[in-house]
Coordinates of C-alpha atoms in Angstrom, one line a residue:
M3 CA -22.6 35.1 13.0
F4 CA -23.3 31.4 12.9
C5 CA -20.8 30.8 10.2
K6 CA -18.1 32.7 12.1
L7 CA -18.9 30.9 15.3
A8 CA -18.9 27.5 13.5
L9 CA -15.6 28.3 11.9
R10 CA -14.1 29.3 15.2
N11 CA -15.3 26.1 16.9
V12 CA -14.0 24.0 14.0
T13 CA -10.6 25.7 14.2
R14 CA -10.4 24.8 17.9
S15 CA -11.6 21.3 17.2
L16 CA -8.9 20.7 14.7
K17 CA -6.3 21.6 17.4
D18 CA -8.0 19.7 20.2
Y19 CA -9.3 16.7 18.2
A20 CA -6.6 16.1 15.7
V21 CA -7.1 12.3 15.8
Y22 CA -10.7 12.8 14.7
F23 CA -9.8 15.0 11.8
L24 CA -6.8 12.8 10.7
T25 CA -9.1 9.7 10.8
L26 CA -11.6 11.3 8.5
T27 CA -8.9 12.5 6.2
F28 CA -7.2 9.1 6.1
G29 CA -10.6 7.4 5.5
V30 CA -11.2 9.6 2.4
C31 CA -7.6 9.0 1.3
I32 CA -7.9 5.2 1.5
F33 CA -11.3 5.2 -0.3
Y34 CA -9.9 7.3 -3.1
I35 CA -6.7 5.3 -3.6
F36 CA -8.3 2.0 -4.0
N37 CA -11.2 3.2 -6.1
S38 CA -8.9 5.0 -8.5
L39 CA -7.3 1.7 -9.6
E40 CA -9.1 1.9 -12.9
S41 CA -7.0 4.8 -14.0
Q42 CA -3.7 3.1 -13.0
W43 CA -1.2 2.0 -15.6
C44 CA -1.2 -1.6 -14.3
M45 CA -5.0 -1.9 -14.9
Q46 CA -4.7 -0.6 -18.4
M47 CA -1.9 -3.0 -19.1
L48 CA -3.8 -5.9 -17.7
A49 CA -6.9 -5.0 -19.7
Q50 CA -5.0 -5.8 -22.9
S51 CA -4.6 -9.5 -22.2
A52 CA -6.7 -10.2 -19.0
H53 CA -9.6 -7.8 -19.2
Y54 CA -11.8 -10.3 -17.3
I55 CA -9.5 -10.0 -14.2
V56 CA -9.7 -6.2 -14.5
D57 CA -13.5 -6.4 -14.5
T58 CA -13.4 -8.7 -11.5
I59 CA -11.1 -6.3 -9.6
L60 CA -13.3 -3.3 -10.3
I61 CA -16.5 -5.2 -9.4
L62 CA -15.0 -6.5 -6.1
M63 CA -13.7 -3.0 -5.4
D64 CA -17.3 -1.6 -5.7
V65 CA -18.6 -4.3 -3.4
F66 CA -15.8 -3.7 -0.8
S67 CA -16.3 0.0 -1.0
V68 CA -19.9 -0.3 0.2
F69 CA -18.6 -2.4 3.1
V70 CA -15.8 0.0 3.9
S71 CA -18.2 3.0 3.7
V72 CA -20.4 1.4 6.3
V73 CA -17.4 0.8 8.6
L74 CA -16.2 4.4 8.1
A75 CA -19.7 5.7 8.8
C76 CA -19.8 3.9 12.1
L77 CA -16.4 5.2 12.9
V78 CA -17.4 8.8 12.1
L79 CA -20.6 8.4 14.1
Y80 CA -18.5 7.2 17.1
A81 CA -16.1 10.1 16.7
N82 CA -18.9 12.5 16.5
T83 CA -20.5 11.1 19.6
F84 CA -17.1 11.6 21.3
L85 CA -17.1 15.3 20.3
M86 CA -20.7 15.8 21.5
K87 CA -19.8 14.3 24.9
R88 CA -16.9 16.6 25.3
R89 CA -19.0 19.6 24.4
K90 CA -22.0 19.1 26.8
R91 CA -21.2 22.1 28.9
E92 CA -20.7 24.3 25.9
L93 CA -24.1 23.2 24.5
A94 CA -25.6 23.9 28.0
T95 CA -24.2 27.4 27.8
Y96 CA -25.9 28.0 24.5
F97 CA -29.2 26.9 26.0
L98 CA -28.7 29.1 29.1
L99 CA -28.1 32.1 26.8
G100 CA -31.5 31.5 25.2
L101 CA -30.4 30.0 21.9
P102 CA -33.2 27.7 20.6
T103 CA -32.7 24.1 19.9
V104 CA -33.1 24.7 16.1
K105 CA -30.3 27.2 16.0
V106 CA -28.0 25.0 18.2
S107 CA -28.6 22.2 15.7
L108 CA -27.9 24.5 12.8
L109 CA -24.6 25.6 14.4
L110 CA -23.5 21.9 14.8
V111 CA -24.6 21.2 11.2
L112 CA -22.4 24.0 10.0
E113 CA -19.5 22.8 12.0
T114 CA -20.0 19.2 10.7
L115 CA -20.1 20.6 7.1
V116 CA -16.9 22.6 7.6
I117 CA -15.1 19.6 9.1
G118 CA -16.4 17.4 6.3
L119 CA -15.2 19.7 3.6
L120 CA -11.8 20.2 5.2
S121 CA -11.3 16.5 5.7
L122 CA -12.6 15.7 2.2
G123 CA -10.3 18.2 0.6
A124 CA -7.3 17.0 2.6
G125 CA -8.1 13.4 2.0
L126 CA -8.5 13.8 -1.7
L127 CA -5.3 15.7 -2.0
L128 CA -3.4 13.1 0.0
G129 CA -5.2 10.3 -2.0
V130 CA -4.0 11.7 -5.3
L131 CA -0.4 11.8 -4.1
L132 CA -0.5 8.3 -2.6
S133 CA -2.3 6.8 -5.5
H134 CA 0.7 7.9 -7.6
G135 CA 2.9 6.0 -5.1
L136 CA 0.6 3.0 -5.4
G137 CA 1.0 3.2 -9.2
L138 CA 4.8 3.2 -8.9
L139 CA 4.6 0.2 -6.5
T140 CA 2.5 -1.8 -8.9
M141 CA 4.7 -0.8 -11.8
S142 CA 7.7 -2.2 -9.8
M143 CA 5.9 -5.5 -9.5
F144 CA 5.9 -5.9 -13.3
A145 CA 9.0 -7.3 -14.9
F146 CA 8.5 -4.9 -17.8
Y147 CA 6.9 -1.6 -18.7
P148 CA 7.0 0.6 -21.8
A149 CA 10.4 2.1 -22.2
G150 CA 10.6 5.9 -22.1
E151 CA 7.0 6.3 -20.8
S152 CA 6.5 8.8 -18.0
F153 CA 4.1 8.2 -15.1
G154 CA 2.8 11.4 -13.7
L155 CA 0.0 12.2 -11.2
I156 CA -3.4 10.8 -12.3
L157 CA -6.5 12.7 -11.3
S158 CA -9.6 10.5 -11.6
G159 CA -12.7 12.6 -11.8
K160 CA -14.9 9.6 -11.6
T161 CA -13.4 8.5 -8.3
I162 CA -13.6 12.0 -6.9
V163 CA -17.3 12.1 -7.6
K164 CA -17.7 8.7 -6.1
T165 CA -15.8 9.6 -3.0
V166 CA -17.7 12.9 -2.5
L167 CA -21.0 11.0 -3.0
Y168 CA -20.2 8.2 -0.5
F169 CA -18.8 10.6 2.2
G170 CA -21.6 13.1 1.5
V171 CA -24.1 10.4 2.5
I172 CA -22.0 9.6 5.6
F173 CA -21.9 13.2 6.8
L174 CA -25.7 13.5 6.1
V175 CA -26.2 10.6 8.5
V176 CA -24.0 12.3 11.0
V177 CA -25.9 15.6 10.7
L178 CA -29.2 13.7 11.3
F179 CA -27.8 12.0 14.4
T180 CA -26.4 15.2 15.7
G181 CA -29.7 17.0 15.3
L182 CA -31.5 14.1 17.0
S183 CA -29.1 14.1 20.0
V184 CA -29.4 17.9 20.4
S185 CA -33.2 17.7 20.3
R186 CA -33.3 15.0 23.0
A187 CA -30.7 16.6 25.2
R188 CA -31.8 17.9 28.7
L189 CA -30.2 20.9 30.2
I190 CA -29.5 19.2 33.6
D191 CA -27.8 16.3 31.8
L192 CA -25.6 18.7 29.8
I193 CA -24.6 20.7 32.9
Q194 CA -23.8 17.6 34.9
G195 CA -22.3 15.6 32.0
G196 CA -18.7 15.9 33.3
R197 CA -19.6 15.0 37.0
K198 CA -20.7 11.4 36.5
N199 CA -18.0 9.1 37.8
E200 CA -18.0 5.4 37.2
E201 CA -18.4 3.4 40.3
L202 CA -15.5 1.0 41.0
R203 CA -16.9 -2.4 41.8
E204 CA -14.1 -4.8 42.4
P205 CA -15.3 -8.4 41.8
P206 CA -14.2 -11.2 44.1
L207 CA -10.8 -12.8 43.2
W208 CA -12.3 -16.2 42.6
Q209 CA -14.8 -14.8 40.1
S210 CA -12.0 -13.0 38.2
V211 CA -9.8 -16.1 38.1
L212 CA -12.7 -18.3 37.1
T213 CA -13.6 -15.9 34.3
F214 CA -10.0 -15.8 33.1
L215 CA -9.6 -19.6 33.1
L216 CA -12.9 -20.1 31.3
G217 CA -11.9 -17.5 28.7
V218 CA -8.6 -19.2 28.1
A219 CA -10.2 -22.6 27.9
L220 CA -12.7 -21.4 25.3
L221 CA -9.9 -19.9 23.2
L222 CA -7.9 -23.1 23.4
I223 CA -10.9 -25.1 22.2
A224 CA -11.4 -22.7 19.3
Y225 CA -7.7 -22.8 18.4
T226 CA -7.8 -26.6 18.4
M227 CA -10.9 -26.7 16.2
L228 CA -9.3 -24.3 13.8
L229 CA -6.0 -26.2 13.5
V230 CA -7.7 -29.6 13.2
R231 CA -10.5 -28.7 10.9
G232 CA -8.8 -26.0 8.9
L233 CA -10.4 -23.0 7.1
L234 CA -12.1 -24.7 4.2
Y235 CA -15.1 -26.4 6.0
I236 CA -17.9 -23.8 6.4
D237 CA -20.5 -25.6 8.5
P238 CA -22.3 -25.2 11.9
L239 CA -19.1 -26.2 13.7
F240 CA -17.2 -23.4 11.9
F241 CA -19.6 -20.8 13.3
L242 CA -19.4 -22.5 16.7
M243 CA -15.6 -22.1 16.6
L244 CA -16.0 -18.4 15.8
A245 CA -18.5 -18.0 18.6
L246 CA -16.2 -19.8 21.1
G247 CA -13.3 -17.6 20.1
T248 CA -15.3 -14.4 20.4
L249 CA -16.7 -15.4 23.8
G250 CA -13.3 -16.4 25.0
T251 CA -11.9 -13.1 24.0
L252 CA -14.7 -11.3 25.7
L253 CA -14.2 -13.2 29.0
F254 CA -10.5 -12.7 28.8
F255 CA -10.9 -8.9 28.8
R256 CA -13.8 -9.1 31.3
S257 CA -11.6 -10.9 33.8
L258 CA -8.9 -8.2 33.6
S259 CA -11.2 -5.8 35.6
G260 CA -10.2 -7.7 38.7
F261 CA -7.6 -10.2 37.7
L262 CA -4.8 -7.8 36.6
L263 CA -5.2 -5.5 39.7
R264 CA -5.1 -8.5 42.1
L265 CA -2.2 -9.9 40.3
V266 CA -0.1 -6.8 40.7
K267 CA -1.2 -6.2 44.2
V268 CA 0.7 -9.4 45.2
R269 CA 4.0 -7.6 44.2
K270 CA 4.0 -4.8 46.7
G271 CA 7.1 -3.2 45.3
L272 CA 5.6 -2.9 41.8
Y273 CA 2.1 -1.9 43.1
Y274 CA 3.3 1.0 45.3
K275 CA 6.0 2.2 42.8
G276 CA 5.4 5.7 41.5
L277 CA 1.7 6.1 40.5
N278 CA 1.2 2.4 39.5
M279 CA -1.6 2.0 42.1
F280 CA -3.4 5.0 40.7
V281 CA -2.9 3.8 37.1
L282 CA -4.1 0.3 37.8
R283 CA -7.2 1.3 39.6
Q284 CA -8.1 3.7 36.9
F285 CA -7.5 1.1 34.3
N286 CA -9.5 -1.4 36.4
S287 CA -12.4 0.9 36.7
R288 CA -12.4 1.7 33.0
I289 CA -12.2 -1.9 31.7
H290 CA -15.2 -2.8 33.7
T291 CA -17.3 -1.0 31.1
T292 CA -14.9 -1.0 28.1
Y293 CA -14.2 -4.8 27.9
V294 CA -16.8 -5.1 25.1
S295 CA -15.1 -2.4 23.0
M296 CA -11.7 -3.9 23.7
T297 CA -13.0 -7.2 22.4
V298 CA -14.2 -5.6 19.2
I299 CA -10.9 -3.8 18.8
C300 CA -9.0 -7.1 19.3
L301 CA -11.1 -8.8 16.7
L302 CA -10.6 -5.8 14.3
L303 CA -6.8 -6.1 14.8
L304 CA -7.0 -9.8 14.2
L305 CA -8.7 -9.2 10.9
A306 CA -6.2 -6.5 10.0
I307 CA -3.2 -8.7 10.8
G308 CA -4.7 -11.8 9.3
V309 CA -5.9 -10.3 6.0
T310 CA -2.8 -8.3 5.4
A311 CA -0.4 -11.2 6.2
C312 CA -2.4 -13.7 4.1
C313 CA -2.7 -11.5 1.1
V314 CA 1.1 -10.7 1.1
G315 CA 2.0 -14.4 1.6
L316 CA -0.4 -15.6 -1.1
N317 CA 0.8 -12.7 -3.4
H318 CA 4.3 -14.2 -3.2
T319 CA 3.0 -17.7 -4.0
I320 CA 1.1 -16.5 -7.0
G321 CA 4.1 -14.6 -8.3
A322 CA 6.3 -17.6 -8.0
T323 CA 4.1 -19.8 -10.2
T324 CA 4.7 -17.6 -13.3
D325 CA 8.1 -19.1 -14.3
A326 CA 6.9 -22.6 -13.7
S327 CA 3.8 -22.2 -15.9
A328 CA 5.6 -20.2 -18.7
P329 CA 9.2 -21.4 -19.0
Y330 CA 9.4 -20.2 -22.6
D331 CA 8.5 -16.9 -24.3
F332 CA 5.9 -18.7 -26.4
T333 CA 4.3 -22.1 -27.0
I334 CA 2.5 -22.9 -30.2
Q335 CA 0.4 -26.1 -30.4
N336 CA -1.0 -27.6 -33.5
Y337 CA -4.0 -29.6 -32.4
S338 CA -4.3 -31.0 -36.0
G339 CA -0.8 -32.4 -35.8
D340 CA -2.1 -35.9 -35.6
V341 CA -3.7 -35.7 -39.1
S342 CA -2.0 -32.8 -40.8
P343 CA 1.4 -32.0 -39.4
T344 CA 3.1 -28.8 -40.5
D345 CA 6.5 -27.1 -40.4
I346 CA 5.5 -24.4 -37.9
P347 CA 8.7 -22.3 -38.2
A348 CA 8.3 -22.2 -42.0
L349 CA 4.6 -21.4 -41.7
L350 CA 5.5 -18.4 -39.5
T351 CA 7.9 -17.1 -42.0
E352 CA 5.4 -17.5 -44.8
N353 CA 2.9 -15.4 -42.8
G354 CA 5.1 -12.4 -42.1
F355 CA 7.1 -13.5 -39.0
D356 CA 10.8 -14.4 -39.7
A357 CA 11.4 -17.3 -37.3
E358 CA 15.1 -17.3 -38.2
T359 CA 15.9 -13.8 -37.0
E360 CA 13.1 -13.1 -34.5
L361 CA 13.4 -16.3 -32.5
T362 CA 16.2 -18.0 -30.5
A363 CA 16.5 -21.3 -28.7
T364 CA 13.5 -22.9 -30.4
R365 CA 12.4 -26.6 -30.4
S366 CA 9.8 -28.5 -32.4
C367 CA 8.5 -31.8 -31.0
D368 CA 5.5 -34.1 -30.9
L369 CA 3.2 -35.0 -28.1
Y370 CA 1.7 -38.5 -28.1
Y371 CA -1.5 -40.2 -27.0
N372 CA -0.9 -42.3 -23.9
D373 CA -1.1 -46.1 -23.9
A374 CA -3.3 -47.6 -21.2
G375 CA -0.4 -49.6 -19.9
I376 CA 1.9 -46.6 -19.3
T377 CA 1.3 -45.4 -15.7
V378 CA 3.4 -44.1 -12.8
P379 CA 2.9 -46.1 -9.6
G380 CA 1.9 -43.8 -6.8
Q381 CA 1.7 -40.8 -9.1
G382 CA -1.1 -41.7 -11.5
S383 CA -1.1 -41.1 -15.3
S384 CA -1.6 -38.5 -18.0
D385 CA -3.2 -38.5 -21.4
V386 CA -0.1 -36.7 -22.9
V387 CA 3.3 -38.4 -23.5
I388 CA 6.6 -37.0 -24.7
S389 CA 9.8 -38.8 -25.7
L390 CA 12.9 -38.6 -23.6
T391 CA 14.9 -36.9 -26.3
D392 CA 12.3 -34.1 -26.8
Y393 CA 11.9 -33.7 -23.0
N394 CA 15.7 -33.3 -22.5
A395 CA 15.8 -30.7 -25.3
L396 CA 13.0 -28.7 -23.7
M397 CA 14.8 -28.9 -20.3
A398 CA 18.0 -27.6 -22.0
L399 CA 16.2 -24.6 -23.3
Q400 CA 15.2 -23.8 -19.6
G401 CA 18.8 -24.4 -18.4
R402 CA 17.7 -27.4 -16.4
A403 CA 19.1 -30.9 -16.2
G404 CA 17.3 -33.6 -18.2
L405 CA 16.8 -37.3 -17.5
S406 CA 18.9 -40.3 -18.5
E407 CA 17.4 -43.4 -20.0
E408 CA 18.7 -45.4 -17.1
S409 CA 16.7 -43.2 -14.7
L410 CA 13.5 -44.2 -16.4
P411 CA 11.7 -47.3 -15.0
Q412 CA 11.1 -50.4 -17.0
L413 CA 9.0 -50.4 -20.2
G414 CA 5.3 -49.9 -19.2
T415 CA 6.1 -47.2 -16.7
A416 CA 7.2 -43.6 -17.1
T417 CA 8.0 -40.4 -15.2
L418 CA 5.2 -37.9 -14.5
V419 CA 6.4 -34.3 -14.8
T420 CA 4.8 -30.8 -14.7
G421 CA 3.7 -29.4 -18.0
F422 CA 4.1 -25.9 -19.5
S423 CA 2.1 -23.2 -21.2
G424 CA -1.2 -24.9 -21.7
V425 CA 0.1 -28.5 -22.0
G426 CA -0.4 -29.6 -18.4
A427 CA 1.2 -32.6 -16.8
Y428 CA 2.7 -35.2 -19.1
L429 CA 4.6 -38.5 -19.1
V430 CA 8.2 -39.0 -20.2
V431 CA 9.0 -42.3 -21.9
D432 CA 12.0 -43.6 -23.8
D433 CA 12.2 -43.0 -27.5
A434 CA 11.5 -46.6 -28.5
T435 CA 8.2 -46.5 -26.5
A436 CA 7.3 -43.1 -27.9
A437 CA 7.7 -44.5 -31.5
T438 CA 5.0 -47.0 -30.8
L439 CA 2.4 -44.4 -29.8
S440 CA 0.2 -42.2 -32.0
V441 CA 1.0 -38.5 -32.5
R442 CA -1.5 -36.4 -30.5
R443 CA -0.3 -32.8 -31.6
Q444 CA 2.7 -30.8 -32.5
I445 CA 4.3 -28.1 -30.3
F446 CA 6.8 -25.4 -31.1
V447 CA 8.5 -23.5 -28.3
G448 CA 11.2 -20.8 -28.0
N449 CA 12.3 -17.4 -26.9
F450 CA 12.2 -14.0 -28.6
A451 CA 15.5 -12.6 -29.8
G452 CA 14.3 -8.9 -29.5
D453 CA 11.8 -6.9 -27.5
P454 CA 9.2 -9.4 -26.1
Q455 CA 6.2 -7.1 -26.5
T456 CA 7.0 -6.2 -30.1
A457 CA 7.8 -9.8 -31.0
E458 CA 4.7 -11.1 -29.3
T459 CA 2.5 -8.7 -31.3
A460 CA 4.0 -9.8 -34.6
L461 CA 3.8 -13.5 -33.6
T462 CA 0.2 -13.2 -32.6
A463 CA -0.7 -11.6 -35.9
A464 CA 1.0 -14.4 -37.8
V465 CA -0.7 -17.2 -35.9
Q466 CA -4.1 -15.6 -36.3
S467 CA -3.6 -15.1 -40.0
Q468 CA -5.5 -16.9 -42.7
G469 CA -2.4 -19.0 -43.6
F470 CA -2.4 -20.7 -40.2
A471 CA -6.2 -21.1 -40.2
Q472 CA -6.1 -23.0 -43.5
T473 CA -3.5 -25.5 -42.3
G474 CA -4.8 -26.6 -38.9
S475 CA -6.1 -25.6 -35.4
Y476 CA -3.5 -23.7 -33.5
R477 CA -3.2 -22.3 -30.0
L478 CA -0.6 -19.7 -28.9
D479 CA 0.4 -19.2 -25.3
T480 CA 3.0 -16.6 -24.4
R481 CA 4.9 -15.8 -21.3
L482 CA 3.7 -12.3 -21.4
Q483 CA 0.0 -13.4 -21.6
I484 CA 0.4 -15.9 -18.7
Y485 CA 2.4 -13.4 -16.8
L486 CA -0.3 -10.7 -17.0
E487 CA -3.0 -13.2 -16.0
N488 CA -0.9 -14.2 -12.9
M489 CA -0.2 -10.5 -12.2
G490 CA -3.9 -9.8 -12.4
T491 CA -4.6 -12.4 -9.7
K492 CA -1.6 -11.1 -7.8
I493 CA -2.8 -7.5 -7.8
L494 CA -6.4 -8.6 -7.0
V495 CA -5.3 -10.5 -3.9
L496 CA -2.8 -7.8 -2.8
F497 CA -5.1 -4.8 -3.3
M498 CA -8.2 -6.4 -1.7
G499 CA -6.2 -7.6 1.3
L500 CA -4.4 -4.3 1.8
Y501 CA -7.7 -2.4 1.4
L502 CA -9.5 -4.3 4.1
G503 CA -6.5 -4.6 6.3
L504 CA -5.8 -0.9 6.3
V505 CA -9.5 -0.1 7.0
F506 CA -9.7 -2.5 9.9
L507 CA -6.4 -1.3 11.3
V508 CA -7.3 2.4 11.1
T509 CA -10.7 1.8 12.6
A510 CA -9.3 -0.1 15.6
A511 CA -6.6 2.5 16.2
A512 CA -9.0 5.4 15.8
V513 CA -11.6 4.0 18.1
L514 CA -8.9 3.4 20.7
A515 CA -7.4 6.9 20.3
L516 CA -10.8 8.6 20.7
Q517 CA -11.7 6.5 23.6
Q518 CA -8.4 7.2 25.4
L519 CA -8.7 11.0 24.7
S520 CA -12.2 10.9 26.1
Q521 CA -11.0 9.1 29.3
A522 CA -8.1 11.5 29.6
A523 CA -10.5 14.4 29.6
D524 CA -12.5 12.7 32.4
D525 CA -9.3 12.1 34.4
Q526 CA -8.2 15.7 34.1
K527 CA -9.4 16.6 37.6
R528 CA -7.9 13.5 39.1
Y529 CA -4.5 14.4 37.7
A530 CA -4.9 17.9 39.0
V531 CA -5.4 16.4 42.5
L532 CA -2.2 14.4 42.0
A533 CA -0.4 17.6 41.1
R534 CA -1.6 19.3 44.2
L535 CA -0.5 16.3 46.3
G536 CA 3.0 16.8 45.0
A537 CA 3.3 14.3 42.2
P538 CA 5.9 15.7 39.8
E539 CA 5.0 16.2 36.1
G540 CA 7.3 13.5 34.9
M541 CA 5.6 10.9 37.1
R542 CA 2.2 12.0 35.9
D543 CA 3.3 11.8 32.3
R544 CA 4.5 8.2 32.9
A545 CA 1.2 7.4 34.4
V546 CA -0.6 8.6 31.3
F547 CA 1.8 6.6 29.1
T548 CA 1.1 3.5 31.1
Q549 CA -2.6 3.9 30.8
V550 CA -2.5 4.5 27.0
F551 CA 0.1 1.6 26.6
L552 CA -2.1 -0.9 28.4
S553 CA -5.2 0.1 26.4
F554 CA -3.4 -0.1 23.1
F555 CA -1.2 -3.2 23.5
L556 CA -3.3 -5.6 25.5
P557 CA -5.8 -6.0 22.6
L558 CA -2.8 -6.1 20.2
A559 CA -1.1 -8.8 22.2
L560 CA -4.1 -11.1 22.2
A561 CA -4.8 -10.3 18.5
A562 CA -1.2 -11.3 17.7
V563 CA -1.8 -14.7 19.4
H564 CA -5.1 -15.2 17.5
S565 CA -3.3 -14.3 14.2
V566 CA -0.5 -16.8 14.8
V567 CA -3.0 -19.6 15.1
G568 CA -5.1 -18.3 12.2
M569 CA -2.1 -17.9 9.9
T570 CA -1.0 -21.4 10.8
A571 CA -4.3 -22.7 9.5
A572 CA -4.3 -20.3 6.5
N573 CA -0.7 -21.4 5.5
A574 CA -1.8 -25.0 5.5
V575 CA -4.3 -24.0 2.8
I576 CA -2.0 -21.7 0.8
S577 CA 0.9 -24.2 0.8
V578 CA -1.2 -26.6 -1.3
V579 CA -0.6 -24.3 -4.3
G580 CA 2.9 -23.1 -3.4
Q581 CA 5.4 -22.0 -0.8
V582 CA 4.3 -19.3 1.5
D583 CA 6.7 -16.5 2.2
S584 CA 5.9 -16.1 5.9
V585 CA 8.9 -13.9 6.5
Q586 CA 7.9 -11.3 3.9
S587 CA 4.2 -11.3 5.0
S588 CA 5.3 -10.9 8.7
L589 CA 7.6 -8.0 7.9
V590 CA 5.0 -6.2 5.8
T591 CA 2.3 -6.6 8.5
A592 CA 4.7 -5.6 11.2
A593 CA 5.7 -2.5 9.3
L594 CA 2.0 -1.4 8.8
L595 CA 1.3 -2.0 12.5
F596 CA 4.4 -0.1 13.5
V597 CA 3.6 2.9 11.2
I598 CA -0.2 3.2 11.6
Y599 CA -0.9 1.7 15.0
G600 CA 2.3 3.2 16.5
A601 CA 1.5 6.6 15.1
Y602 CA -2.0 6.5 16.6
F603 CA -0.4 5.4 19.9
L604 CA 2.0 8.2 20.0
A605 CA -0.6 10.8 18.9
T606 CA -2.9 9.5 21.6
Y607 CA -0.3 9.6 24.3
F608 CA 0.8 13.2 23.5
G609 CA -2.8 14.3 23.2
A610 CA -3.8 12.7 26.4
R611 CA -0.8 14.1 28.2
T612 CA -1.7 17.6 27.0
V613 CA -5.3 17.0 28.2
V614 CA -4.4 16.0 31.7
R615 CA -2.0 18.9 32.0
G616 CA -5.0 21.2 31.5
N617 CA -4.1 22.5 28.0
G618 CA -6.1 20.2 25.8
L619 CA -9.8 19.6 25.5
R620 CA -11.2 22.7 27.1
T621 CA -14.7 23.3 28.2
R622 CA -15.8 26.1 26.0

């Protein structure tokens, strides 16, 4: 009987509390997607040349997963508290019928178990499908992938077990809290749970204005400290800045409990239009006790926007450095070239790699030790020098313009340029000056004539052969190797940022949605009174829309302002290593907000509208 009753209650809960079920499902889905990265093709590819980056990604994923599980546990507990609040009179009915506390707790445990299993199954199924989409996304980020290879759905048994374990612990905690709340419940409180109204205490206008101005002043101080000091100085002033920003946000929302209502009252036409007076007074009474949660939601949205935008912007910067650091398919350096120079192309051919047929656009040249007198005023110096002729030849291989001898400064100075593939920055001097310097090492660069992966494998085998080892000390850097290292960093930044950004965004949206549905259930009788007074259904629906809109987009608006200031400071740091693609990061962040936050907003509006019409959250 208990199982049948629990299943019946869960079925009704899935219909009435769709936001709760979807949030649990989405939490499981996100957890599975980002913990199944080990099975993705991109990670297996990176492990071939940059296994240390793969290990770093997996370790950070484990650490982040613990943090995410704590966040999701708090979210599930909050959602469960919401469900318990809506079912107070149902629980009172069970007690009045003589059902003991132990059996009521057992019934709720069974319901929690059913909900957990349903959301876990749906979340894992969705996670498997979306992880395939994530795999295709990461594959598209690579400039190459094995030809003819198919990429089907990947089912990670290890990740499934991990997800079940983490969420099993979460639901165990939920069961314990549910049993504790039922054991402490008093019958009179359960019966009168829906009759407690919040007292509307309208603060004096001067107090609201003063609170608002103080909050804005604290925010401006925090903004100024952030822009002037930057993000890199972690000291007591940094934490003071965070405290001022948080307190300013709290005071801003606290002042709305009287400031917004008084402000609209001045405009009589707007205040008395439709049901605006009713909506504003309802919003005013709610924000008196919800300004703390609105502050938390605003900060969560700030983290979601900031983390997502920064990771996408930095991801573009990291990707743009690949061509600069690896302009050729390969670079071979003979560190013994100063004492035992060799013919590197001939040596390759002797050790099984035909340089004539396998390579194209090659160049051999020497690097020299710098003379103490060769410097670049205002730019510094370098230990490595290259002749003008060799430099222009290397630039020609890249399709770039070289330098003329007239463009070089007088003897004793040089031009400092960026290096390539393990060489670093070096000085360019005229050929006559280079001839007076001692050879430091030999370099041989070029591009592959055929498939880069096949050619790199053969080239690596030749350089690592005994024939090379007997003639000197060599280092091989390939574009593919450097590319994979950069891609590893790129994926690390992108995945970590998206993981946290999505969790923060879903948490903020879910908390808001559950909060608004709960308030809509409390307002059901008030909307029924409006209906009896003659307010048409369309007007009541617009009132619900306005209430939900204010609750969703006021925290979002302030979070957007926070994020603009934060991104300005973050871009100042990122721009040191490269150009930040602010347009791309803004578009991606806006798209995620539009899809996820907008979906929760619409779901909440339609759910709240159904509730106030009397067809939603029923008292069982």
